[in-house]
mmCIF file of C-alpha atoms in Angstrom:
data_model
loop_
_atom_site.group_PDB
_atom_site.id
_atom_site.type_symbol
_atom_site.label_atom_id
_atom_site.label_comp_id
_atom_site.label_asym_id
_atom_site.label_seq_id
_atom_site.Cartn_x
_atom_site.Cartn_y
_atom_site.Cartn_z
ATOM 1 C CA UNK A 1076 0.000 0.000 0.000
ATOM 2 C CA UNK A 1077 0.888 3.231 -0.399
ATOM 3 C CA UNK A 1078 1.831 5.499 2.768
ATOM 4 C CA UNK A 1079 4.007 8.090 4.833
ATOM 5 C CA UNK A 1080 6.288 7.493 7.625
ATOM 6 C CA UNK A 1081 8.978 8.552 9.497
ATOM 7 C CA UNK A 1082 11.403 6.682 11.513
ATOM 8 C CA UNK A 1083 12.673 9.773 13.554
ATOM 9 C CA UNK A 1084 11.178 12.867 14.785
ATOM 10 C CA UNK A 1085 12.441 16.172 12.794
ATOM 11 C CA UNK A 1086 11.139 18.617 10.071
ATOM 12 C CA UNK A 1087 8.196 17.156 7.832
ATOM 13 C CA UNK A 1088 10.416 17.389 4.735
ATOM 14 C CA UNK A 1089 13.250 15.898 6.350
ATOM 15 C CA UNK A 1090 11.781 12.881 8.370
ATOM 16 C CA UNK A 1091 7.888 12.435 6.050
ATOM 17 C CA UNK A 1092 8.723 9.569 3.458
ATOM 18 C CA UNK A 1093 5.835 8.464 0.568
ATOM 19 C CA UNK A 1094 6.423 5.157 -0.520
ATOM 20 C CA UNK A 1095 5.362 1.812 -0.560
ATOM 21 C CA UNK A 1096 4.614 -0.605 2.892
ATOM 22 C CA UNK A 1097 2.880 -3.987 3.007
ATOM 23 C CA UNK A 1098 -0.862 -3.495 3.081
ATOM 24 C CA UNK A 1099 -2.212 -5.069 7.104
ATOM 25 C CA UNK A 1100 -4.217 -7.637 7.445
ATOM 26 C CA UNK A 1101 -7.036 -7.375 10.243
ATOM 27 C CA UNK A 1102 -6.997 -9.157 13.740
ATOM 28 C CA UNK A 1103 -9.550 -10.737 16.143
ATOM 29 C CA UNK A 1104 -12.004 -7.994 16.634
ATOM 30 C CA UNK A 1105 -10.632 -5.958 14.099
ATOM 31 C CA UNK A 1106 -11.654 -4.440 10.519
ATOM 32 C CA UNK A 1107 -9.371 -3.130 7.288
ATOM 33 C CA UNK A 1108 -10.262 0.019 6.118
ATOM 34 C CA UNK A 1109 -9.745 1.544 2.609
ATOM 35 C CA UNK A 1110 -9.068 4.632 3.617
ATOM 36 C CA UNK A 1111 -10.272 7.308 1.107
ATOM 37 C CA UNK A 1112 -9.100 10.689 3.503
ATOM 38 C CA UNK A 1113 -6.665 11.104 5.984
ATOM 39 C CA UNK A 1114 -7.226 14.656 8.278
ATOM 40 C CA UNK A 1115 -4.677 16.336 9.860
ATOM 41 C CA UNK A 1116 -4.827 17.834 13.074
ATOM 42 C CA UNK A 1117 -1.991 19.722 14.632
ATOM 43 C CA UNK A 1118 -1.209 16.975 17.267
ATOM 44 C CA UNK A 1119 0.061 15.107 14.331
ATOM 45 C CA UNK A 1120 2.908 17.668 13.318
ATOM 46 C CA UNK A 1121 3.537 18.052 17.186
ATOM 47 C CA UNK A 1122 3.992 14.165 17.551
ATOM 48 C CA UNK A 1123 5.867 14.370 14.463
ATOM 49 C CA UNK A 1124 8.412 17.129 14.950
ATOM 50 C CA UNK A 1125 9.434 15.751 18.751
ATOM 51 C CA UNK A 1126 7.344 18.813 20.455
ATOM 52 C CA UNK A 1127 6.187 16.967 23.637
ATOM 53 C CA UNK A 1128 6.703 13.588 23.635
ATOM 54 C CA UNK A 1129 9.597 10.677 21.984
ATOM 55 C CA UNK A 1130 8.819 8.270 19.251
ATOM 56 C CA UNK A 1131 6.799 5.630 20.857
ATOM 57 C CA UNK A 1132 7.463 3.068 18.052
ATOM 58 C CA UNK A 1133 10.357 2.774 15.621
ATOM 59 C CA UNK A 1134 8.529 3.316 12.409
ATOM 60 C CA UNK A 1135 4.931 5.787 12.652
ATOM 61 C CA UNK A 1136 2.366 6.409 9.687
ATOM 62 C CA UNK A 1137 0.838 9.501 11.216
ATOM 63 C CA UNK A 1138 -2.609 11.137 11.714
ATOM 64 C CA UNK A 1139 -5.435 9.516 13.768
ATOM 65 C CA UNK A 1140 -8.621 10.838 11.309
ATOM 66 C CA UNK A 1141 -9.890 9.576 8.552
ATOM 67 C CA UNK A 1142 -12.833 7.702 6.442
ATOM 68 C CA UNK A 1143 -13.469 5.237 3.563
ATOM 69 C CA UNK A 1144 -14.664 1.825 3.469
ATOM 70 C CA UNK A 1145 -14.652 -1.271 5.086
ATOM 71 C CA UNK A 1146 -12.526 -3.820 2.934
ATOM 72 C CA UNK A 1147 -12.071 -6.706 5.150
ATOM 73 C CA UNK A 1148 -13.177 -8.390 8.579
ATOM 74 C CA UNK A 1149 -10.615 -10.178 11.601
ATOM 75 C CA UNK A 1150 -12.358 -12.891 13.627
ATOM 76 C CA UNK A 1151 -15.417 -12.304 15.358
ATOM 77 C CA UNK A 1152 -16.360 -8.874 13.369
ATOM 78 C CA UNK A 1153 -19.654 -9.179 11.332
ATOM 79 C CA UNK A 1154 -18.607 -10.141 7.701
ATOM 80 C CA UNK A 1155 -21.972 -7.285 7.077
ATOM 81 C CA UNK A 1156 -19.144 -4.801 8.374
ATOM 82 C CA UNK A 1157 -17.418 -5.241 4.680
ATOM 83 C CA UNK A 1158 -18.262 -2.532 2.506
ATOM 84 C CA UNK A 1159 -19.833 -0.109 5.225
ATOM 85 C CA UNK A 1160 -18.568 3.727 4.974
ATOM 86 C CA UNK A 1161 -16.661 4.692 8.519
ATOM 87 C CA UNK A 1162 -15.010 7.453 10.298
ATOM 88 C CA UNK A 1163 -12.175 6.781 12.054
ATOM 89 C CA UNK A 1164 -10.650 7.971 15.739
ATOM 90 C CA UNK A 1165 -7.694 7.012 17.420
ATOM 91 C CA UNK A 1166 -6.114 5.740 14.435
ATOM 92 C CA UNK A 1167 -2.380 6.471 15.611
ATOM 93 C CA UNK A 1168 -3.184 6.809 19.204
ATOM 94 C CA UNK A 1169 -1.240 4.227 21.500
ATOM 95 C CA UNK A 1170 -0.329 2.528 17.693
ATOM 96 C CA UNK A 1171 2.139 3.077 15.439
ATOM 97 C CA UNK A 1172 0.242 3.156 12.141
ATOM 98 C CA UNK A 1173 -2.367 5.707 11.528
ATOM 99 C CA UNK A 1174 -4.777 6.732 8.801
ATOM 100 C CA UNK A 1175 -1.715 8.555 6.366
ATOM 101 C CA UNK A 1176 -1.674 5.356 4.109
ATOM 102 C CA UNK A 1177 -3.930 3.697 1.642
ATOM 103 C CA UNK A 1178 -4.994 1.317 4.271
ATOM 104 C CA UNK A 1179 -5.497 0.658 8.362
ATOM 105 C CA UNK A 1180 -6.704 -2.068 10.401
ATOM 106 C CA UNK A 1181 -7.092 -1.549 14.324
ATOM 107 C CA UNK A 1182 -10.338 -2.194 16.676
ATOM 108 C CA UNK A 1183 -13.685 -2.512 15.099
ATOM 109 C CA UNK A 1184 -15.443 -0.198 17.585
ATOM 110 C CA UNK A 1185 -13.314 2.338 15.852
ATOM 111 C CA UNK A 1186 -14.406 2.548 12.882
ATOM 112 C CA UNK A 1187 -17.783 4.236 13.433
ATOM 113 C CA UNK A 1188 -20.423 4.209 10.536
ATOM 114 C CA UNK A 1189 -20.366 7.045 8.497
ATOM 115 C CA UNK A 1190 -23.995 8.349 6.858
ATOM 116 C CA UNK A 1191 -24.385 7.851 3.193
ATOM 117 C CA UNK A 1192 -24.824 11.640 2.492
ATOM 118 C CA UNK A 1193 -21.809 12.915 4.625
ATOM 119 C CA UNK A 1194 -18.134 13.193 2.603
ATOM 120 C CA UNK A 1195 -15.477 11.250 3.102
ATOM 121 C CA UNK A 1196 -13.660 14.721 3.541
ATOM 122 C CA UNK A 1197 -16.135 15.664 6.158
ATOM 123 C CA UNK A 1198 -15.979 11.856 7.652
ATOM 124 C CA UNK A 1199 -12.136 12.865 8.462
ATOM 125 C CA UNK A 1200 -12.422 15.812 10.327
ATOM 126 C CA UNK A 1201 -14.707 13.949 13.306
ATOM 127 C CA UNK A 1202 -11.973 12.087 15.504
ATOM 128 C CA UNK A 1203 -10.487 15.086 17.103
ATOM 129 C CA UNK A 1204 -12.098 18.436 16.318
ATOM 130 C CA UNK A 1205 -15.840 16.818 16.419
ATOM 131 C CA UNK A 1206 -15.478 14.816 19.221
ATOM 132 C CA UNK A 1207 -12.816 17.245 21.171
ATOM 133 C CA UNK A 1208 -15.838 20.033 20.881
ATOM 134 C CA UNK A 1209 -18.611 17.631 21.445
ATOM 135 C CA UNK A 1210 -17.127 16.636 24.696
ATOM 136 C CA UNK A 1211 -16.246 20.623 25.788
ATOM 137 C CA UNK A 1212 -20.137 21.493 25.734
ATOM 138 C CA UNK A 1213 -21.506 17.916 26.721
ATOM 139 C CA UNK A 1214 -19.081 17.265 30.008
ATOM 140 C CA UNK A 1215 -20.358 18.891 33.439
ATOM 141 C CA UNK A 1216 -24.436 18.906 32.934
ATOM 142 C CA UNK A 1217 -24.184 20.431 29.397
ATOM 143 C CA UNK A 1218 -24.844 23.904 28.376
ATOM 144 C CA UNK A 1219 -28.911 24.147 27.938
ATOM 145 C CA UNK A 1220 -29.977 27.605 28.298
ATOM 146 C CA UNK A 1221 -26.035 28.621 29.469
ATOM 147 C CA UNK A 1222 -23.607 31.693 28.402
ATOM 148 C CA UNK A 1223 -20.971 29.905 26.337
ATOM 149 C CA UNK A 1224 -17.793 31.408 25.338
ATOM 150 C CA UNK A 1225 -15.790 29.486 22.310
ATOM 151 C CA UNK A 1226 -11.882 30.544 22.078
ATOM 152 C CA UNK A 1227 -10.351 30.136 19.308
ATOM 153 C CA UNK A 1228 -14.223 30.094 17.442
ATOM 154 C CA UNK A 1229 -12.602 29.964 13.723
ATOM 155 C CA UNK A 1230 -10.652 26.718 14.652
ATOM 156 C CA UNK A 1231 -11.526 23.393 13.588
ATOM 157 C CA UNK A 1232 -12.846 22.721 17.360
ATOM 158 C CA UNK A 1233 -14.547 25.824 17.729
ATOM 159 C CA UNK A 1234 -16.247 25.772 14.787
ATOM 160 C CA UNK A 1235 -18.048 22.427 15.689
ATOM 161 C CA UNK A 1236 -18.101 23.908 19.485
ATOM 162 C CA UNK A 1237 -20.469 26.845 18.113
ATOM 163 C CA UNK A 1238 -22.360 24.507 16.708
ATOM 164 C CA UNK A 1239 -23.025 22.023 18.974
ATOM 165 C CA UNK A 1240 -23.629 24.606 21.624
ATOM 166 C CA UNK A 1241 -26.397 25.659 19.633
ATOM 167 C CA UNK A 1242 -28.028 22.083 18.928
ATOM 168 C CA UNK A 1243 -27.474 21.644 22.519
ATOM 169 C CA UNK A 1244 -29.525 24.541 23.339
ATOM 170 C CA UNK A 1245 -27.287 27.621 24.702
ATOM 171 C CA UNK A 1246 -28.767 30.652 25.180
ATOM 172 C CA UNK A 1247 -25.957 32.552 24.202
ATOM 173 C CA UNK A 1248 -22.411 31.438 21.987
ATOM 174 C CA UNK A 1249 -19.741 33.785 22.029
ATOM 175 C CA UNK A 1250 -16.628 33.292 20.308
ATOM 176 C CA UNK A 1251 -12.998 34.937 20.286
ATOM 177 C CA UNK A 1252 -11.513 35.621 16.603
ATOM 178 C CA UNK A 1253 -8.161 37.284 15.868
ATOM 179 C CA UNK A 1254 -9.599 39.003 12.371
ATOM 180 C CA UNK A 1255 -12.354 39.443 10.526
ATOM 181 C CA UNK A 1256 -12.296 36.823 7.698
ATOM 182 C CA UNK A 1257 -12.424 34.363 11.361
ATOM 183 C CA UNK A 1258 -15.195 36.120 12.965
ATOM 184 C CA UNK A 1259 -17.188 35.542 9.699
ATOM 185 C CA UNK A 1260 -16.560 32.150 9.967
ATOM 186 C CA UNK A 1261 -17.418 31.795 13.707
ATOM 187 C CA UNK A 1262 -20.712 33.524 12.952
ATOM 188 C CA UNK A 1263 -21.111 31.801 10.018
ATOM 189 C CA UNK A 1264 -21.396 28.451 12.116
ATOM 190 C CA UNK A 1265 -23.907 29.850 15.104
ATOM 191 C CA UNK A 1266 -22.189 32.586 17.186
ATOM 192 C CA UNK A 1267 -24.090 35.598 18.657
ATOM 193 C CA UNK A 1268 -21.275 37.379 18.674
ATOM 194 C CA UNK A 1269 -17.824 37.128 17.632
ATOM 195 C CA UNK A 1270 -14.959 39.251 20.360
ATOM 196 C CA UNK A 1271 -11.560 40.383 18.188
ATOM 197 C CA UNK A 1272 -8.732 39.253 21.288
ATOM 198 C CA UNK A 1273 -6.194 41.434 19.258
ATOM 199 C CA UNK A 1274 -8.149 44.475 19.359
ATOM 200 C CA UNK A 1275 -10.582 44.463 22.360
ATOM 201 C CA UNK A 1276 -10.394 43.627 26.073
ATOM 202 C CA UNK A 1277 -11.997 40.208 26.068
ATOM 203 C CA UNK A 1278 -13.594 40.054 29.744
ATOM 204 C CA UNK A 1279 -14.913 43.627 29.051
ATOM 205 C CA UNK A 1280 -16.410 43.085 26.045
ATOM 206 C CA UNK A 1281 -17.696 39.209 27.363
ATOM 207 C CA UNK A 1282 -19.381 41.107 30.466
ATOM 208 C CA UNK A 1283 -20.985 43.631 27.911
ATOM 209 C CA UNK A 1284 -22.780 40.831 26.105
ATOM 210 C CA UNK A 1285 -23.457 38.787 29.092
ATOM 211 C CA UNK A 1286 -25.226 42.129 30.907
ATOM 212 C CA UNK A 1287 -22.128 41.623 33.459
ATOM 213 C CA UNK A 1288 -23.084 38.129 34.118
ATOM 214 C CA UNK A 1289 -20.151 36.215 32.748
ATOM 215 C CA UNK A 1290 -20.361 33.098 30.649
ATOM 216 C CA UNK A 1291 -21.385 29.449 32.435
ATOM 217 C CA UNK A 1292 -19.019 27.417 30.092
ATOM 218 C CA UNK A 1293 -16.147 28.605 28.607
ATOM 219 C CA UNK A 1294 -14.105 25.805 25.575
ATOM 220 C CA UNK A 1295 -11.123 26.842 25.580
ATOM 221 C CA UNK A 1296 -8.210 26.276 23.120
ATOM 222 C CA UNK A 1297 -5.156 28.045 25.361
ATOM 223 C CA UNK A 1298 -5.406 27.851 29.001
ATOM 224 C CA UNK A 1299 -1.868 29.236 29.344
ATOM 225 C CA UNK A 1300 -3.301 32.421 27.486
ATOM 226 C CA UNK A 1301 -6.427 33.100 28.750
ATOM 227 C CA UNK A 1302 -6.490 31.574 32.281
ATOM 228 C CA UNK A 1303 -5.400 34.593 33.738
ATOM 229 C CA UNK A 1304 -9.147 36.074 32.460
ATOM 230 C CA UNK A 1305 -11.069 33.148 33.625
ATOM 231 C CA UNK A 1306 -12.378 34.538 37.114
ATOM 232 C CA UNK A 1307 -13.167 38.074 34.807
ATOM 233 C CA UNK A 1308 -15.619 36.623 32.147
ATOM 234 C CA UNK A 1309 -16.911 33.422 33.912
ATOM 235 C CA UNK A 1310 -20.419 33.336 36.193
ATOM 236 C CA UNK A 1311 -20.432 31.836 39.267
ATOM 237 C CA UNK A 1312 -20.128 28.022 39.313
ATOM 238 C CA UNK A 1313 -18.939 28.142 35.574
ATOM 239 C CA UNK A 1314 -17.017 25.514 33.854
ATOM 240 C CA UNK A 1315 -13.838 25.813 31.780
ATOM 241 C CA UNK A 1316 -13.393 22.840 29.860
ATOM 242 C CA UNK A 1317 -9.969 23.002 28.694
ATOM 243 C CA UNK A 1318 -8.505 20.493 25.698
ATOM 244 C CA UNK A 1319 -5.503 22.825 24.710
ATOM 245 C CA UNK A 1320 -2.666 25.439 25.726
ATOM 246 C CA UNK A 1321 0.660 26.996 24.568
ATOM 247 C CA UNK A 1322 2.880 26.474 27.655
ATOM 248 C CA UNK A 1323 3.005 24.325 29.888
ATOM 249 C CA UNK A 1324 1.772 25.834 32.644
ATOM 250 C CA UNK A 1325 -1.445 28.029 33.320
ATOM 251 C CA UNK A 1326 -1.962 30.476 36.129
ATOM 252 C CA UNK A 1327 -5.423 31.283 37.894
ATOM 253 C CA UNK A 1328 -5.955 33.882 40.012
ATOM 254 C CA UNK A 1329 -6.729 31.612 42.944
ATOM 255 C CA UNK A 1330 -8.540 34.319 45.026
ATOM 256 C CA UNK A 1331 -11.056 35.551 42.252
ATOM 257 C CA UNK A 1332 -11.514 31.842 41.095
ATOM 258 C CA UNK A 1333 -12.583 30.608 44.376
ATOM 259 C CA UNK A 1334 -14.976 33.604 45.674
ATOM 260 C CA UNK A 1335 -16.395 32.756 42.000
ATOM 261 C CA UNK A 1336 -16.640 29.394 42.513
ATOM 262 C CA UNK A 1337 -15.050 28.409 38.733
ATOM 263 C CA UNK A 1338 -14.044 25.126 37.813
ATOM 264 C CA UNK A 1339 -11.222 23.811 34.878
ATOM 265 C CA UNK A 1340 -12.027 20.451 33.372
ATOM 266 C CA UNK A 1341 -8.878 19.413 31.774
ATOM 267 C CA UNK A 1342 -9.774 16.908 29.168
ATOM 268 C CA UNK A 1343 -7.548 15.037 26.014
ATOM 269 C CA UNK A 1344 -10.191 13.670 23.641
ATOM 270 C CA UNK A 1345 -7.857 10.232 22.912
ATOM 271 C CA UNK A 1346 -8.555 9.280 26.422
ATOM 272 C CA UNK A 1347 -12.268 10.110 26.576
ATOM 273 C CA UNK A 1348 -13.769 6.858 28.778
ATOM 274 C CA UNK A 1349 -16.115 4.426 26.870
ATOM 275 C CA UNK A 1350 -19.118 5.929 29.076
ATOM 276 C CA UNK A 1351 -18.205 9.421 27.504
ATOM 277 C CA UNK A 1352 -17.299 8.452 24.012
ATOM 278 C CA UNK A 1353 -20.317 6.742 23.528
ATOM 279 C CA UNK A 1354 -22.990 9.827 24.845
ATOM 280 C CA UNK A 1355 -20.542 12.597 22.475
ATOM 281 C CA UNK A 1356 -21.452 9.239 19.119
ATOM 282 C CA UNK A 1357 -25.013 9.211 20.784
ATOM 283 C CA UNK A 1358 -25.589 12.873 19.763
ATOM 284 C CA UNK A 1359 -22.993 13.141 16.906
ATOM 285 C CA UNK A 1360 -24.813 10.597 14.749
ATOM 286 C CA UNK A 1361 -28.018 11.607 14.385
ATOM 287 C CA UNK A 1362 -27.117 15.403 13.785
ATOM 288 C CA UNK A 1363 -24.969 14.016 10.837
ATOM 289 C CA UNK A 1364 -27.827 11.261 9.743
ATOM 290 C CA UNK A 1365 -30.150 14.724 9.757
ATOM 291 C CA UNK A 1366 -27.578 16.941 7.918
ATOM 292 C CA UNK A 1367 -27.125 19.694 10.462
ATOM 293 C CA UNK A 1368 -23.741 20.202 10.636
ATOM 294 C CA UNK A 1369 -21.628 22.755 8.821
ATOM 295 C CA UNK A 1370 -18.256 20.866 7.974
ATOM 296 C CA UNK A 1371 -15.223 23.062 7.265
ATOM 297 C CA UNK A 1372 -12.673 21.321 4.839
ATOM 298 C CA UNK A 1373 -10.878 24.233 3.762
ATOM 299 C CA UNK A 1374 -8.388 22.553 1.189
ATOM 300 C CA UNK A 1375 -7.396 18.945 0.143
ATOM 301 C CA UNK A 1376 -3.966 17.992 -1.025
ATOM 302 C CA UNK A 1377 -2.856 14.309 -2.209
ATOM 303 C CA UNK A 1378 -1.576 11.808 -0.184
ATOM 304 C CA UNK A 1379 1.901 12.163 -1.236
ATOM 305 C CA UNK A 1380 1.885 15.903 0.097
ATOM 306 C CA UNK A 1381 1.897 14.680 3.423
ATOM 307 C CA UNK A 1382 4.822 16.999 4.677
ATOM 308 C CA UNK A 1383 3.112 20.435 3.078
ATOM 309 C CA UNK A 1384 -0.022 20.291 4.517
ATOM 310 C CA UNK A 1385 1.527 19.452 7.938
ATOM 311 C CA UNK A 1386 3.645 22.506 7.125
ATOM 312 C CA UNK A 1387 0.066 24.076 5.980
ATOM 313 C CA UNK A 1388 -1.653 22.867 9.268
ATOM 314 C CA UNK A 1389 1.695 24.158 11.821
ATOM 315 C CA UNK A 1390 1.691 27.471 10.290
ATOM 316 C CA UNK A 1391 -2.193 28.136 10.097
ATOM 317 C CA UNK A 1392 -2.392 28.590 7.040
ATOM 318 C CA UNK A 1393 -6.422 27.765 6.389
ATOM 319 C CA UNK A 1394 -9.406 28.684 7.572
ATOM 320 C CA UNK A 1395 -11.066 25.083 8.232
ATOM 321 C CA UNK A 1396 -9.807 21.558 8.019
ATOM 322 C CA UNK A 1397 -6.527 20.368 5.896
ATOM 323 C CA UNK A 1398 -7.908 16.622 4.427
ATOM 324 C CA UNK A 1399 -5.729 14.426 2.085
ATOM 325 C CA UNK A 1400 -7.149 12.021 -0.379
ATOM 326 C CA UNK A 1401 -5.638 8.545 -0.209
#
């Protein structure tokens, strides 16, 4: 099969190799899937370049989304499995070969059925942003008839975050931009409002919207940025559900946090339990089966571009998803 590797962590166009590898062959409980997308996410140039964590394995095909078909069936998998269009998560996730190659077999349960009238592009852009927003707005009670606040509401997550706040029944979605071809896009998928972090005072202008009541749920893409403005924007008893940050470390204003009452759920969406992974596909399917969802696949490059569009995806250089066609 065709795919792309690397064998040691570096620059994409230094360590990313195209070529050919032996096509796998499904296990007990497993299914092969022709993959027809691969997405990329920026945890995959992260893993890739060495930023956070060593090579777990001594060869990796990267990314963890994608979608095609169902070409094959290990032991004790329904042989009606074969030919069924799925979604994949976790594809490179505690295993060394993800969806960046023509083909990839791993746990059947993880290849989730895709609807006949949603993309294969669209199929490969539900692993991590879907489910990482999905989670943000379902965790902690949910957000019916709440204040949310997005960050980051042009992003791949906060796009679907707007969104499902909405089919989820918030009162009110907010989301932070940094221009206006972004805030067009937030608003675009749902937002009431879209707040311009480069320009404007973001707790000022949240507390303006809110009538001075703060936001009940906050998603939030950079807790090491915007932690410090936390006990500012948030209502009492609100819930930060955090998935991302760039540092290390965040620091809360422990004083104005606690008279407030605020709480930070720290969440990765590749170690979501069973219990939750199953309620965020209990709600995801049936909005897709119904078409409500606005996908954002901003560009799609071929397979053996692997290394530009991770360059594409590190530099932030669309608007939407980055999907390549296997």
């Amino acid at each position: 099969m065709r795919a792309v590797w690397y064998d040691r962590q570096g620059p994409a166009g230094e360590v990313l190799t195209y070529g050919e590898l032996p096509t796998p062959s499904p296990g007990p409980g497993e299914v092969l899937v022709r993959l027809a997308t691969s997405g990329v996410n920026p945890s995959d140039w992260k893993s890739r370049s060495g930023r956070g964590r060593p090579m777990a394995f001594p060869r990796v095909i990267p990314h963890s989304d994608g979608a095609g078909h169902v070409e094959a069936v290990g032991e004790g998998v329904p042989r009606q499995r074969i030919g069924q269009r799925v979604w994949i998560w976790n594809g490179q996730w505690k295993r060394p070969f993800g969806t960046a190659a023509e083909y990839i077999a791993l746990p059947s349960e993880q290849a989730v059925p895709l609807p006949e009238h949603t993309g294969f592009a669209e199929g490969a852009c539900l692993g991590i942003p879907a489910l990482t927003a999905l989670h943000a707005v379902l965790t902690d009670g949910g957000v019916t008839g709440q204040r949310v606040l997005v960050t980051g509401g042009a992003g791949s997550v906060g796009h679907y975050a707007i969104q499902f706040a909405r089919l989820l029944g918030a009162a009110q979605v907010i989301a932070t931009v940094s221009g206006e071809a972004k805030a067009a896009h937030a608003m675009a998928a749902g937002a009431d409002h879209a707040v311009n972090y480069r320009s404007e005072d973001v707790a000022d202008r949240v507390l303006a919207l809110t009538g001075g009541q703060g936001v009940d749920r906050v998603v939030e893409v950079d807790v090491t940025g915007n932690a410090p403005l936390l006990p500012r924007l948030m209502a009492p008893g609100g819930v930060c559900a955090a998935y991302g940050a760039n540092g290390a470390e965040a620091a809360v204003n422990f004083g104005a946090a606690i008279l407030r009452g605020i709480a930070l759920r720290f969440f990765i969406v590749y170690e979501l339990s069973p219990a939750q992974r199953a309620t965020a596909l209990g709600a995801l399917t049936p909005w897709l089966e119904r078409g409500l969802l606005r996908h954002a696949v901003a560009a799609h490059a071929p397979l053996a571009d692997c290394a530009a569009a991770q360059d594409a995806v590190e530099k932030g250089a669309y608007i939407g998803n980055l999907v390549l066609d296997c």
